[in-house]
Amino acid sequence: MQDQATEVTAAGIARLAGVGRAAVSNWRRRHADFPKPVGGTETSPSFALAEVEGWLRKQGKLAEVPLRERVWQQLAGHPEGPLTALVHAGCALLLIHERSTVWLAASAGSDERLARLLPGALAQVLTPRLGELAGVLMPGVGAPDDVNTSDDSQATDRGSTAPGVNTAPTTPDVNLPDSSDTPDAPPSLLSSVPLLRGAAELAAEVGARQAFEFLLGRHLDANPRQYTLTPAELAALMADLAGPARTALDPACGTGALLRAVDTRPEQWLHAQDSAPDLAALTALRLALHSRAGVRAAAGDALRADAFPELRADVVLCHPPFNERNWGHDELAYDPRWEYGFPARTESELAWVQHALARLTDGGTAVLLMPPAAASRRSGRRIRADLLRRGALRAVLALPVGAAPPYNIPLHVWVLRRPERNPAAPEVLLMDTGRYAGEGRAGPDWAAVREAVLDAWRAFTRAGRLAERPGLARSVPVIELLDDDVDLAPARHLPPPAVADGAEQLAAVRERLGETLRLTTDLTPPAADPAPPVRWPLTTIGELARAGALVMRTGGNGGHARLPVLTDTDVLTATAPSGTLPESDEEAVLTEPGDVVVPVLGGGSVARVIEEATAGAALGRNLVLLRPDPTALDPWFLAGFLRGTANNRQASSYASTATRLDVRRLQLPRLPLAQQRRYGARFHALDEFERALRHASRLGDHLVRGMYDGLTDGTVAPD
């Protein structure tokens, strides 16, 4: 069976069985018939997925592997690597999405037959939709005999005005040849067949598009350091700033988030390029599954080897690589794209800006994500000045910290338009949305950022100028910016925010602080009486879950509707839900009163009991929810003992850069419910005391900052 080629690690086995990695190690030691390693290393072995699945089911530890998990493990353990597997799965899902009858005909029979027939079957979809990229995506794929794929015929027969852009075919399904007439299947494709069959099952359950998004999302989550992602909220904002487009280009497409955010229009064409061939392939498949638009994708560095030199797009969206010194400075000195000046070696971002402008039609819009230094570095001031003089640069928008990687820097969004013959616009919109930054790792308040940015941009584009919005936005005459520095950092040109804390407001803060400090004194725990250590009989969270005394869930799914999301930062700081998750077809885990939520990263001893005010929020990433049976467990007793330092230490695993808590290994004493409630009442009182301390700290910070600001801006007298 080809499924034997799929390998799974000990961590994957733990996810399949819903246990910790320590349990897998115990099984290997205690059971002589546990599957032997088939790969990996001595310290990190891998096992055949089919053998592991059979052993778990035989031992009664697994009724059935969840379909999503089985398909993911097949992809992650593919012998050719996960990227090859993801491309193969995407090709099959596109075939299922557009020619389901062809897939059904090809998949009826043995794995070897399916592998032989797939190249011909895929040609019916990949070649018309993706053109020359089809042969790169899947070995052996060529043009089907009865589908004309030449650029000229497509432009004539389908009314296309964009020669060379491939669209969905209009010919009927092609009958598959007899499998005996087809050549042997490529080995890499044959090893993918179990994965493709699993992906087809998943597509039947959730849809082909959602199946691919799930697999792509799991791959990106499993390899966070390999990819620089554009968050979905930011991609949607950039696409809205650009406006509707019949033809759109992303010359550094990554995984295609920006083009996926473009509103679908009739006869639309999406062009993508990336220096990584795998990313160009994944983007092409993602876009083809997402809409009926014509898709052209190419691999290669767009600055050195532009795949679309003749393109004039309505919109260009781009999240370019930052701070690249080896961008082609030496070999591109006389390139015609540098209409606004030859970028310095340290100004790769300004090279991308001019590349985007060169690929626009007159009046077209480009929106680029930029590092803040690009707005003020002296080496780029001449190019910035020419962009302003000729009316190409229309807006510089500073995002809050945490909007996109690198998350510790407030990135900028530049909005540009290719000038037409009319006179250059005399003003530029500058905006700073830093006030909408979230706390910790929660990310910004995207709803507020989106509303503020789009409202200001639309008002500016209608009138050509914008009335001052203190601390947020203003339109600045170009002449004011054309000094020696041409510094476009928005914060340096905005009027200060309206004074929020005068003497009267600070007096109110001081009064609230006094009330909170008095409450804190009242809530201070009484002196503890000495007592000898108690040796209770212990149980673990894992044992309680198996016994049905509690239900254990993990967070991270977005769900069908946007909901407030409880993040790990919210739990650590005892604040209201502040996060967001993208919409998905998976069910979100919603909190209920009495739930106990535990962060699994960071090494802190924290557990939070959900009360009425927090109930109904979606559970965020890196959180585990415990829902105790009220007839067996008191939630405050549960949360209190989970916070013990020694308890957390014995249940944690340590890597070079992070500490992870295995919640199943956390221990609880076996106590009667009445005694649990006595402890729970004491833990609840400690929680109220802790909240009062936090509130007093925030009020104190507010008072101190307000006093400093008031004394320095003259609204508070020193006497």
XYZ file of C-alpha atoms in Angstrom, residues 99 101-102 105-106 113 117 120-121 124 144-147 171-178 182:
23
model
C -14.372 18.727 -13.290
C -16.884 13.844 -13.120
C -13.360 13.554 -14.527
C -13.782 8.518 -13.510
C -10.037 8.645 -12.876
C -4.482 3.437 -12.402
C -4.605 8.784 -15.530
C -4.202 13.604 -18.612
C -7.138 14.403 -16.365
C -8.123 19.405 -18.816
C -5.225 17.996 -23.729
C -5.835 17.150 -27.358
C -9.285 18.711 -27.561
C -8.665 21.848 -25.524
C -15.291 22.607 -23.649
C -17.106 19.567 -22.267
C -15.351 17.005 -20.098
C -12.837 14.943 -22.040
C -13.178 11.173 -21.993
C -10.238 9.565 -20.266
C -8.070 7.214 -22.275
C -7.830 3.575 -21.325
C -1.074 5.749 -20.645
